[in-house]
């Protein structure tokens, strides 16, 4: 198999502009190495001579090839209960507020996980909700939470929907207690999430660079370490739209570098034991 020549500045510019326009992915000028390392094998397997031919194929066959390139270029780094301060705030400040809403007679609680990757964040939340409801002696309340998890990577969504994880992934952030309570070890040394948790999360594809206001209103939105990959104007639009989609009393949970966005208009920035989130007054 012929070696693929290094990407040229023009080829990098063409591919980076295409990715920016199609999915909002922002590549800085010094990140040509990312395109090379993540797409080199893909270019070879297609039998193309280089990245210039890949760009032309993407222009003329976007429906087939673009999702594959997005899967390769997006970072799906995640693990269970990532960022202890975040989950501490969810457990002690946000979920109690949402449970009070249910106990006052509200029918459902709607939660959106944007950029869910392979599912660990969404399933972590489902497990935490299950545990809190059990502690309150009201396990039936866990079924009143609608969790919608979305990502642009179709490959990541396939893993998330399956609820099956290898031994390495299952141990990243997940305690032995939770592993024993919610997972079953299979013959191939993979771990399968129990249906009572797996079926509480709905996974779908989304492109945050496009309009997503049709999703409606939510009581809680997770958007942690997602918008850092977008250009500043796209990031501003995404976060503004998400904040507008909060129900009164709702919360928008961001990553550490994204939290500087907060405190706009009718929203306030809340700091809870090291975690910062955006709240819409009730």
PDB file of C-alpha atoms in Angstrom:
ATOM      1  CA  UNK A   1       0.000   0.000   0.000  1.00  0.00           C
ATOM      2  CA  UNK A   2       1.397   3.383  -1.026  1.00  0.00           C
ATOM      3  CA  UNK A   3       2.310   5.871   1.666  1.00  0.00           C
ATOM      4  CA  UNK A   4       0.053   8.919   1.906  1.00  0.00           C
ATOM      5  CA  UNK A   5       1.996  12.178   1.456  1.00  0.00           C
ATOM      6  CA  UNK A   6       1.771  14.785   4.232  1.00  0.00           C
ATOM      7  CA  UNK A   7      -1.229  17.065   4.101  1.00  0.00           C
ATOM      8  CA  UNK A   8      -0.556  20.385   2.377  1.00  0.00           C
ATOM      9  CA  UNK A   9      -1.674  23.750   3.808  1.00  0.00           C
ATOM     10  CA  UNK A  10      -4.306  24.034   1.075  1.00  0.00           C
ATOM     11  CA  UNK A  11      -5.672  20.548   1.719  1.00  0.00           C
ATOM     12  CA  UNK A  12      -5.846  21.221   5.461  1.00  0.00           C
ATOM     13  CA  UNK A  13      -7.665  24.489   4.837  1.00  0.00           C
ATOM     14  CA  UNK A  14     -10.164  22.810   2.508  1.00  0.00           C
ATOM     15  CA  UNK A  15     -10.928  19.964   4.895  1.00  0.00           C
ATOM     16  CA  UNK A  16     -11.069  22.179   7.995  1.00  0.00           C
ATOM     17  CA  UNK A  17     -13.476  24.630   6.315  1.00  0.00           C
ATOM     18  CA  UNK A  18     -15.683  21.745   5.177  1.00  0.00           C
ATOM     19  CA  UNK A  19     -15.800  20.289   8.707  1.00  0.00           C
ATOM     20  CA  UNK A  20     -16.515  23.707  10.171  1.00  0.00           C
ATOM     21  CA  UNK A  21     -19.373  24.366   7.759  1.00  0.00           C
ATOM     22  CA  UNK A  22     -20.906  20.897   7.998  1.00  0.00           C
ATOM     23  CA  UNK A  23     -20.675  20.155  11.715  1.00  0.00           C
ATOM     24  CA  UNK A  24     -19.149  23.203  13.408  1.00  0.00           C
ATOM     25  CA  UNK A  25     -15.888  21.407  14.206  1.00  0.00           C
ATOM     26  CA  UNK A  26     -13.173  24.008  14.698  1.00  0.00           C
ATOM     27  CA  UNK A  27      -9.579  23.117  13.799  1.00  0.00           C
ATOM     28  CA  UNK A  28      -6.855  25.600  14.617  1.00  0.00           C
ATOM     29  CA  UNK A  29      -4.120  26.431  12.130  1.00  0.00           C
ATOM     30  CA  UNK A  30      -1.556  24.269  13.941  1.00  0.00           C
ATOM     31  CA  UNK A  31      -3.766  21.142  14.025  1.00  0.00           C
ATOM     32  CA  UNK A  32      -3.016  19.718  10.602  1.00  0.00           C
ATOM     33  CA  UNK A  33      -1.390  16.798  12.416  1.00  0.00           C
ATOM     34  CA  UNK A  34      -4.830  15.799  13.750  1.00  0.00           C
ATOM     35  CA  UNK A  35      -6.198  15.413  10.240  1.00  0.00           C
ATOM     36  CA  UNK A  36      -3.154  13.389   9.212  1.00  0.00           C
ATOM     37  CA  UNK A  37      -3.099  11.023  12.192  1.00  0.00           C
ATOM     38  CA  UNK A  38      -6.849  10.433  12.368  1.00  0.00           C
ATOM     39  CA  UNK A  39      -7.611  10.189   8.645  1.00  0.00           C
ATOM     40  CA  UNK A  40      -4.463   8.601   7.183  1.00  0.00           C
ATOM     41  CA  UNK A  41      -5.713   5.003   7.388  1.00  0.00           C
ATOM     42  CA  UNK A  42      -9.137   6.082   6.135  1.00  0.00           C
ATOM     43  CA  UNK A  43      -7.582   7.711   3.052  1.00  0.00           C
ATOM     44  CA  UNK A  44      -5.515   4.590   2.373  1.00  0.00           C
ATOM     45  CA  UNK A  45      -8.462   2.231   2.810  1.00  0.00           C
ATOM     46  CA  UNK A  46     -10.439   4.250   0.259  1.00  0.00           C
ATOM     47  CA  UNK A  47      -7.572   3.824  -2.193  1.00  0.00           C
ATOM     48  CA  UNK A  48      -7.030   7.570  -2.498  1.00  0.00           C
ATOM     49  CA  UNK A  49      -3.718   9.214  -3.348  1.00  0.00           C
ATOM     50  CA  UNK A  50      -3.940  11.873  -0.641  1.00  0.00           C
ATOM     51  CA  UNK A  51      -6.004  14.321   1.387  1.00  0.00           C
ATOM     52  CA  UNK A  52      -6.832  16.410  -1.662  1.00  0.00           C
ATOM     53  CA  UNK A  53      -8.704  13.474  -3.185  1.00  0.00           C
ATOM     54  CA  UNK A  54     -10.433  12.914   0.127  1.00  0.00           C
ATOM     55  CA  UNK A  55     -11.688  16.486   0.085  1.00  0.00           C
ATOM     56  CA  UNK A  56     -13.102  16.029  -3.415  1.00  0.00           C
ATOM     57  CA  UNK A  57     -14.843  12.796  -2.392  1.00  0.00           C
ATOM     58  CA  UNK A  58     -16.317  14.533   0.644  1.00  0.00           C
ATOM     59  CA  UNK A  59     -17.661  17.270  -1.603  1.00  0.00           C
ATOM     60  CA  UNK A  60     -19.403  14.819  -3.924  1.00  0.00           C
ATOM     61  CA  UNK A  61     -20.308  11.954  -1.562  1.00  0.00           C
ATOM     62  CA  UNK A  62     -21.071  13.720   1.745  1.00  0.00           C
ATOM     63  CA  UNK A  63     -23.950  11.436   2.762  1.00  0.00           C
ATOM     64  CA  UNK A  64     -21.743   8.340   2.773  1.00  0.00           C
ATOM     65  CA  UNK A  65     -18.305   9.619   3.723  1.00  0.00           C
ATOM     66  CA  UNK A  66     -18.855  12.635   5.958  1.00  0.00           C
ATOM     67  CA  UNK A  67     -20.297  10.665   8.933  1.00  0.00           C
ATOM     68  CA  UNK A  68     -17.245   8.389   8.813  1.00  0.00           C
ATOM     69  CA  UNK A  69     -14.858  11.344   8.842  1.00  0.00           C
ATOM     70  CA  UNK A  70     -16.758  12.986  11.706  1.00  0.00           C
ATOM     71  CA  UNK A  71     -16.501   9.742  13.703  1.00  0.00           C
ATOM     72  CA  UNK A  72     -12.746   9.763  13.211  1.00  0.00           C
ATOM     73  CA  UNK A  73     -12.227  13.475  13.911  1.00  0.00           C
ATOM     74  CA  UNK A  74     -14.405  13.923  16.980  1.00  0.00           C
ATOM     75  CA  UNK A  75     -12.939  13.139  20.379  1.00  0.00           C
ATOM     76  CA  UNK A  76     -15.071  10.632  22.290  1.00  0.00           C
ATOM     77  CA  UNK A  77     -13.042  10.700  25.496  1.00  0.00           C
ATOM     78  CA  UNK A  78     -15.328  10.036  28.440  1.00  0.00           C
ATOM     79  CA  UNK A  79     -15.674   7.931  31.562  1.00  0.00           C
ATOM     80  CA  UNK A  80     -18.080   7.229  34.399  1.00  0.00           C
ATOM     81  CA  UNK A  81     -18.932  10.069  36.800  1.00  0.00           C
ATOM     82  CA  UNK A  82     -16.322  12.295  35.199  1.00  0.00           C
ATOM     83  CA  UNK A  83     -15.450  15.369  37.291  1.00  0.00           C
ATOM     84  CA  UNK A  84     -16.359  14.681  40.910  1.00  0.00           C
ATOM     85  CA  UNK A  85     -17.376  18.283  41.646  1.00  0.00           C
ATOM     86  CA  UNK A  86     -19.940  18.162  38.842  1.00  0.00           C
ATOM     87  CA  UNK A  87     -21.590  15.005  40.110  1.00  0.00           C
ATOM     88  CA  UNK A  88     -21.515  16.317  43.653  1.00  0.00           C
ATOM     89  CA  UNK A  89     -23.546  19.329  42.487  1.00  0.00           C
ATOM     90  CA  UNK A  90     -25.942  17.118  40.527  1.00  0.00           C
ATOM     91  CA  UNK A  91     -26.503  14.851  43.524  1.00  0.00           C
ATOM     92  CA  UNK A  92     -26.783  17.491  46.238  1.00  0.00           C
ATOM     93  CA  UNK A  93     -28.180  20.584  44.495  1.00  0.00           C
ATOM     94  CA  UNK A  94     -29.788  19.840  41.135  1.00  0.00           C
ATOM     95  CA  UNK A  95     -31.509  16.453  41.468  1.00  0.00           C
ATOM     96  CA  UNK A  96     -33.127  17.274  44.847  1.00  0.00           C
ATOM     97  CA  UNK A  97     -34.668  20.343  43.210  1.00  0.00           C
ATOM     98  CA  UNK A  98     -36.006  18.227  40.331  1.00  0.00           C
ATOM     99  CA  UNK A  99     -37.353  15.580  42.713  1.00  0.00           C
ATOM    100  CA  UNK A 100     -39.193  18.269  44.644  1.00  0.00           C
ATOM    101  CA  UNK A 101     -40.792  19.290  41.373  1.00  0.00           C
ATOM    102  CA  UNK A 102     -42.049  15.731  40.869  1.00  0.00           C
ATOM    103  CA  UNK A 103     -43.269  15.462  44.439  1.00  0.00           C
ATOM    104  CA  UNK A 104     -45.280  18.665  43.972  1.00  0.00           C
ATOM    105  CA  UNK A 105     -47.167  16.967  41.165  1.00  0.00           C
ATOM    106  CA  UNK A 106     -45.207  17.750  38.001  1.00  0.00           C
ATOM    107  CA  UNK A 107     -45.663  14.904  35.545  1.00  0.00           C
ATOM    108  CA  UNK A 108     -42.149  14.426  34.079  1.00  0.00           C
ATOM    109  CA  UNK A 109     -38.596  15.737  34.307  1.00  0.00           C
ATOM    110  CA  UNK A 110     -36.872  16.203  30.943  1.00  0.00           C
ATOM    111  CA  UNK A 111     -33.084  15.973  30.707  1.00  0.00           C
ATOM    112  CA  UNK A 112     -30.868  16.410  27.664  1.00  0.00           C
ATOM    113  CA  UNK A 113     -27.278  15.141  27.438  1.00  0.00           C
ATOM    114  CA  UNK A 114     -25.645  16.979  24.517  1.00  0.00           C
ATOM    115  CA  UNK A 115     -22.471  15.349  23.231  1.00  0.00           C
ATOM    116  CA  UNK A 116     -23.099  12.035  25.010  1.00  0.00           C
ATOM    117  CA  UNK A 117     -20.243  10.155  23.315  1.00  0.00           C
ATOM    118  CA  UNK A 118     -20.368   6.415  24.154  1.00  0.00           C
ATOM    119  CA  UNK A 119     -22.981   6.840  26.868  1.00  0.00           C
ATOM    120  CA  UNK A 120     -21.086   6.880  30.156  1.00  0.00           C
ATOM    121  CA  UNK A 121     -22.315  10.331  31.208  1.00  0.00           C
ATOM    122  CA  UNK A 122     -25.972   9.585  30.430  1.00  0.00           C
ATOM    123  CA  UNK A 123     -25.872   6.205  32.147  1.00  0.00           C
ATOM    124  CA  UNK A 124     -24.024   7.688  35.142  1.00  0.00           C
ATOM    125  CA  UNK A 125     -26.924  10.095  35.545  1.00  0.00           C
ATOM    126  CA  UNK A 126     -29.497   7.309  35.232  1.00  0.00           C
ATOM    127  CA  UNK A 127     -27.688   5.303  37.926  1.00  0.00           C
ATOM    128  CA  UNK A 128     -27.463   8.304  40.239  1.00  0.00           C
ATOM    129  CA  UNK A 129     -31.175   9.048  39.819  1.00  0.00           C
ATOM    130  CA  UNK A 130     -31.949   5.407  40.609  1.00  0.00           C
ATOM    131  CA  UNK A 131     -29.836   5.521  43.771  1.00  0.00           C
ATOM    132  CA  UNK A 132     -31.308   8.778  45.057  1.00  0.00           C
ATOM    133  CA  UNK A 133     -34.872   7.637  44.481  1.00  0.00           C
ATOM    134  CA  UNK A 134     -34.158   4.379  46.328  1.00  0.00           C
ATOM    135  CA  UNK A 135     -32.699   6.305  49.271  1.00  0.00           C
ATOM    136  CA  UNK A 136     -35.855   8.415  49.422  1.00  0.00           C
ATOM    137  CA  UNK A 137     -37.959   5.284  49.459  1.00  0.00           C
ATOM    138  CA  UNK A 138     -39.611   6.299  46.194  1.00  0.00           C
ATOM    139  CA  UNK A 139     -38.015   4.116  43.461  1.00  0.00           C
ATOM    140  CA  UNK A 140     -40.997   4.767  41.184  1.00  0.00           C
ATOM    141  CA  UNK A 141     -39.899   8.402  40.758  1.00  0.00           C
ATOM    142  CA  UNK A 142     -36.881   7.276  38.707  1.00  0.00           C
ATOM    143  CA  UNK A 143     -39.265   6.344  35.895  1.00  0.00           C
ATOM    144  CA  UNK A 144     -40.499   9.957  35.732  1.00  0.00           C
ATOM    145  CA  UNK A 145     -37.144  11.163  34.340  1.00  0.00           C
ATOM    146  CA  UNK A 146     -36.887  11.332  30.549  1.00  0.00           C
ATOM    147  CA  UNK A 147     -33.213  11.288  29.541  1.00  0.00           C
ATOM    148  CA  UNK A 148     -32.449  12.226  25.929  1.00  0.00           C
ATOM    149  CA  UNK A 149     -28.779  11.709  24.979  1.00  0.00           C
ATOM    150  CA  UNK A 150     -27.388  12.887  21.643  1.00  0.00           C
ATOM    151  CA  UNK A 151     -24.108  13.000  19.722  1.00  0.00           C
ATOM    152  CA  UNK A 152     -22.863  13.633  16.195  1.00  0.00           C
ATOM    153  CA  UNK A 153     -20.775  10.435  16.106  1.00  0.00           C
ATOM    154  CA  UNK A 154     -22.818   7.496  14.837  1.00  0.00           C
ATOM    155  CA  UNK A 155     -20.138   5.037  15.956  1.00  0.00           C
ATOM    156  CA  UNK A 156     -20.217   6.413  19.519  1.00  0.00           C
ATOM    157  CA  UNK A 157     -24.022   6.188  19.560  1.00  0.00           C
ATOM    158  CA  UNK A 158     -23.883   2.524  18.538  1.00  0.00           C
ATOM    159  CA  UNK A 159     -21.728   1.778  21.582  1.00  0.00           C
ATOM    160  CA  UNK A 160     -23.990   3.837  23.834  1.00  0.00           C
ATOM    161  CA  UNK A 161     -27.174   2.098  22.697  1.00  0.00           C
ATOM    162  CA  UNK A 162     -25.647  -1.339  23.215  1.00  0.00           C
ATOM    163  CA  UNK A 163     -24.760  -0.623  26.854  1.00  0.00           C
ATOM    164  CA  UNK A 164     -21.782  -2.975  26.475  1.00  0.00           C
ATOM    165  CA  UNK A 165     -18.298  -1.943  27.587  1.00  0.00           C
ATOM    166  CA  UNK A 166     -14.925  -3.635  27.691  1.00  0.00           C
ATOM    167  CA  UNK A 167     -13.007  -4.233  30.889  1.00  0.00           C
ATOM    168  CA  UNK A 168     -10.868  -1.101  30.494  1.00  0.00           C
ATOM    169  CA  UNK A 169     -13.797   1.268  29.915  1.00  0.00           C
ATOM    170  CA  UNK A 170     -15.927  -0.204  32.688  1.00  0.00           C
ATOM    171  CA  UNK A 171     -13.272   0.499  35.314  1.00  0.00           C
ATOM    172  CA  UNK A 172     -12.737   4.161  34.412  1.00  0.00           C
ATOM    173  CA  UNK A 173     -14.568   5.992  37.178  1.00  0.00           C
ATOM    174  CA  UNK A 174     -17.039   3.240  38.068  1.00  0.00           C
ATOM    175  CA  UNK A 175     -16.896   1.808  41.590  1.00  0.00           C
ATOM    176  CA  UNK A 176     -17.007  -1.933  42.233  1.00  0.00           C
ATOM    177  CA  UNK A 177     -20.295  -1.422  44.068  1.00  0.00           C
ATOM    178  CA  UNK A 178     -21.981   0.190  41.082  1.00  0.00           C
ATOM    179  CA  UNK A 179     -20.413  -2.263  38.676  1.00  0.00           C
ATOM    180  CA  UNK A 180     -21.845  -5.170  40.655  1.00  0.00           C
ATOM    181  CA  UNK A 181     -25.244  -3.518  41.057  1.00  0.00           C
ATOM    182  CA  UNK A 182     -25.861  -2.361  37.500  1.00  0.00           C
ATOM    183  CA  UNK A 183     -23.746  -4.554  35.180  1.00  0.00           C
ATOM    184  CA  UNK A 184     -23.497  -8.194  34.231  1.00  0.00           C
ATOM    185  CA  UNK A 185     -20.172  -9.638  33.106  1.00  0.00           C
ATOM    186  CA  UNK A 186     -20.467 -11.597  29.880  1.00  0.00           C
ATOM    187  CA  UNK A 187     -18.506 -14.519  28.501  1.00  0.00           C
ATOM    188  CA  UNK A 188     -16.411 -12.278  26.224  1.00  0.00           C
ATOM    189  CA  UNK A 189     -15.254 -10.219  29.249  1.00  0.00           C
ATOM    190  CA  UNK A 190     -17.501  -7.334  28.326  1.00  0.00           C
ATOM    191  CA  UNK A 191     -19.952  -5.787  30.734  1.00  0.00           C
ATOM    192  CA  UNK A 192     -23.634  -5.337  29.874  1.00  0.00           C
ATOM    193  CA  UNK A 193     -25.681  -2.620  31.565  1.00  0.00           C
ATOM    194  CA  UNK A 194     -28.900  -3.886  33.099  1.00  0.00           C
ATOM    195  CA  UNK A 195     -32.080  -3.089  31.142  1.00  0.00           C
ATOM    196  CA  UNK A 196     -33.672  -1.136  34.016  1.00  0.00           C
ATOM    197  CA  UNK A 197     -30.979   1.540  33.518  1.00  0.00           C
ATOM    198  CA  UNK A 198     -30.203   1.097  29.812  1.00  0.00           C
ATOM    199  CA  UNK A 199     -33.810   1.567  28.717  1.00  0.00           C
ATOM    200  CA  UNK A 200     -34.181   4.819  30.640  1.00  0.00           C
ATOM    201  CA  UNK A 201     -31.947   6.655  28.162  1.00  0.00           C
ATOM    202  CA  UNK A 202     -32.867   7.410  24.540  1.00  0.00           C
ATOM    203  CA  UNK A 203     -29.977   7.991  22.130  1.00  0.00           C
ATOM    204  CA  UNK A 204     -30.213   9.969  18.887  1.00  0.00           C
ATOM    205  CA  UNK A 205     -27.895  11.774  16.469  1.00  0.00           C
ATOM    206  CA  UNK A 206     -27.619  15.548  16.392  1.00  0.00           C
ATOM    207  CA  UNK A 207     -25.498  18.221  14.755  1.00  0.00           C
ATOM    208  CA  UNK A 208     -25.255  21.109  17.207  1.00  0.00           C
ATOM    209  CA  UNK A 209     -24.065  23.393  14.415  1.00  0.00           C
ATOM    210  CA  UNK A 210     -27.621  23.215  13.066  1.00  0.00           C
ATOM    211  CA  UNK A 211     -30.804  24.524  14.692  1.00  0.00           C
ATOM    212  CA  UNK A 212     -31.978  22.296  17.530  1.00  0.00           C
ATOM    213  CA  UNK A 213     -34.711  24.426  19.099  1.00  0.00           C
ATOM    214  CA  UNK A 214     -37.255  21.812  17.912  1.00  0.00           C
ATOM    215  CA  UNK A 215     -36.164  19.606  20.822  1.00  0.00           C
ATOM    216  CA  UNK A 216     -38.298  21.723  23.145  1.00  0.00           C
ATOM    217  CA  UNK A 217     -37.780  22.585  26.805  1.00  0.00           C
ATOM    218  CA  UNK A 218     -35.703  20.800  29.439  1.00  0.00           C
ATOM    219  CA  UNK A 219     -35.327  20.853  33.199  1.00  0.00           C
ATOM    220  CA  UNK A 220     -31.629  19.969  33.002  1.00  0.00           C
ATOM    221  CA  UNK A 221     -29.128  20.135  30.140  1.00  0.00           C
ATOM    222  CA  UNK A 222     -25.646  18.604  30.243  1.00  0.00           C
ATOM    223  CA  UNK A 223     -23.236  20.216  27.781  1.00  0.00           C
ATOM    224  CA  UNK A 224     -19.837  19.501  29.273  1.00  0.00           C
ATOM    225  CA  UNK A 225     -16.667  19.879  27.219  1.00  0.00           C
ATOM    226  CA  UNK A 226     -18.645  19.885  23.971  1.00  0.00           C
ATOM    227  CA  UNK A 227     -18.625  23.452  22.650  1.00  0.00           C
ATOM    228  CA  UNK A 228     -14.858  23.848  23.078  1.00  0.00           C
ATOM    229  CA  UNK A 229     -14.533  22.261  19.613  1.00  0.00           C
ATOM    230  CA  UNK A 230     -16.634  24.961  17.927  1.00  0.00           C
ATOM    231  CA  UNK A 231     -15.729  28.423  16.691  1.00  0.00           C
ATOM    232  CA  UNK A 232     -16.518  31.209  19.213  1.00  0.00           C
ATOM    233  CA  UNK A 233     -19.587  32.486  17.292  1.00  0.00           C
ATOM    234  CA  UNK A 234     -21.036  28.960  16.992  1.00  0.00           C
ATOM    235  CA  UNK A 235     -20.277  28.285  20.658  1.00  0.00           C
ATOM    236  CA  UNK A 236     -22.093  31.475  21.665  1.00  0.00           C
ATOM    237  CA  UNK A 237     -25.123  30.560  19.578  1.00  0.00           C
ATOM    238  CA  UNK A 238     -25.276  27.009  20.942  1.00  0.00           C
ATOM    239  CA  UNK A 239     -25.073  28.043  24.595  1.00  0.00           C
ATOM    240  CA  UNK A 240     -27.544  30.894  24.142  1.00  0.00           C
ATOM    241  CA  UNK A 241     -30.021  28.512  22.498  1.00  0.00           C
ATOM    242  CA  UNK A 242     -29.563  25.899  25.231  1.00  0.00           C
ATOM    243  CA  UNK A 243     -30.159  28.458  27.966  1.00  0.00           C
ATOM    244  CA  UNK A 244     -33.337  29.575  26.204  1.00  0.00           C
ATOM    245  CA  UNK A 245     -34.517  25.941  26.207  1.00  0.00           C
ATOM    246  CA  UNK A 246     -34.467  25.680  30.008  1.00  0.00           C
ATOM    247  CA  UNK A 247     -37.700  25.424  31.917  1.00  0.00           C
ATOM    248  CA  UNK A 248     -38.104  27.884  34.820  1.00  0.00           C
ATOM    249  CA  UNK A 249     -35.906  26.578  37.624  1.00  0.00           C
ATOM    250  CA  UNK A 250     -33.869  24.537  35.134  1.00  0.00           C
ATOM    251  CA  UNK A 251     -30.087  24.165  35.030  1.00  0.00           C
ATOM    252  CA  UNK A 252     -27.450  24.097  32.282  1.00  0.00           C
ATOM    253  CA  UNK A 253     -24.356  22.183  33.344  1.00  0.00           C
ATOM    254  CA  UNK A 254     -21.206  23.150  31.442  1.00  0.00           C
ATOM    255  CA  UNK A 255     -17.568  22.117  31.385  1.00  0.00           C
ATOM    256  CA  UNK A 256     -14.992  24.122  33.326  1.00  0.00           C
ATOM    257  CA  UNK A 257     -13.795  26.158  30.337  1.00  0.00           C
ATOM    258  CA  UNK A 258     -17.331  26.732  29.078  1.00  0.00           C
ATOM    259  CA  UNK A 259     -18.703  28.082  32.356  1.00  0.00           C
ATOM    260  CA  UNK A 260     -17.244  31.536  31.665  1.00  0.00           C
ATOM    261  CA  UNK A 261     -20.212  31.986  29.319  1.00  0.00           C
ATOM    262  CA  UNK A 262     -22.667  32.226  32.206  1.00  0.00           C
ATOM    263  CA  UNK A 263     -24.674  34.997  33.742  1.00  0.00           C
ATOM    264  CA  UNK A 264     -26.406  36.371  30.653  1.00  0.00           C
ATOM    265  CA  UNK A 265     -29.728  38.189  30.779  1.00  0.00           C
ATOM    266  CA  UNK A 266     -32.305  36.351  32.857  1.00  0.00           C
ATOM    267  CA  UNK A 267     -29.885  33.609  33.866  1.00  0.00           C
ATOM    268  CA  UNK A 268     -27.583  33.391  36.838  1.00  0.00           C
ATOM    269  CA  UNK A 269     -24.329  31.588  37.457  1.00  0.00           C
ATOM    270  CA  UNK A 270     -24.429  29.235  40.451  1.00  0.00           C
ATOM    271  CA  UNK A 271     -21.292  27.987  42.194  1.00  0.00           C
ATOM    272  CA  UNK A 272     -21.774  24.838  44.277  1.00  0.00           C
ATOM    273  CA  UNK A 273     -18.719  23.391  46.002  1.00  0.00           C
ATOM    274  CA  UNK A 274     -16.439  23.935  43.022  1.00  0.00           C
ATOM    275  CA  UNK A 275     -18.981  23.263  40.264  1.00  0.00           C
ATOM    276  CA  UNK A 276     -20.450  26.101  38.193  1.00  0.00           C
ATOM    277  CA  UNK A 277     -23.758  25.822  36.376  1.00  0.00           C
ATOM    278  CA  UNK A 278     -26.273  28.148  34.763  1.00  0.00           C
ATOM    279  CA  UNK A 279     -29.688  28.460  36.385  1.00  0.00           C
ATOM    280  CA  UNK A 280     -32.928  29.917  35.058  1.00  0.00           C
ATOM    281  CA  UNK A 281     -34.997  31.484  37.859  1.00  0.00           C
ATOM    282  CA  UNK A 282     -38.226  29.649  38.599  1.00  0.00           C
TER     283      UNK A 282
END
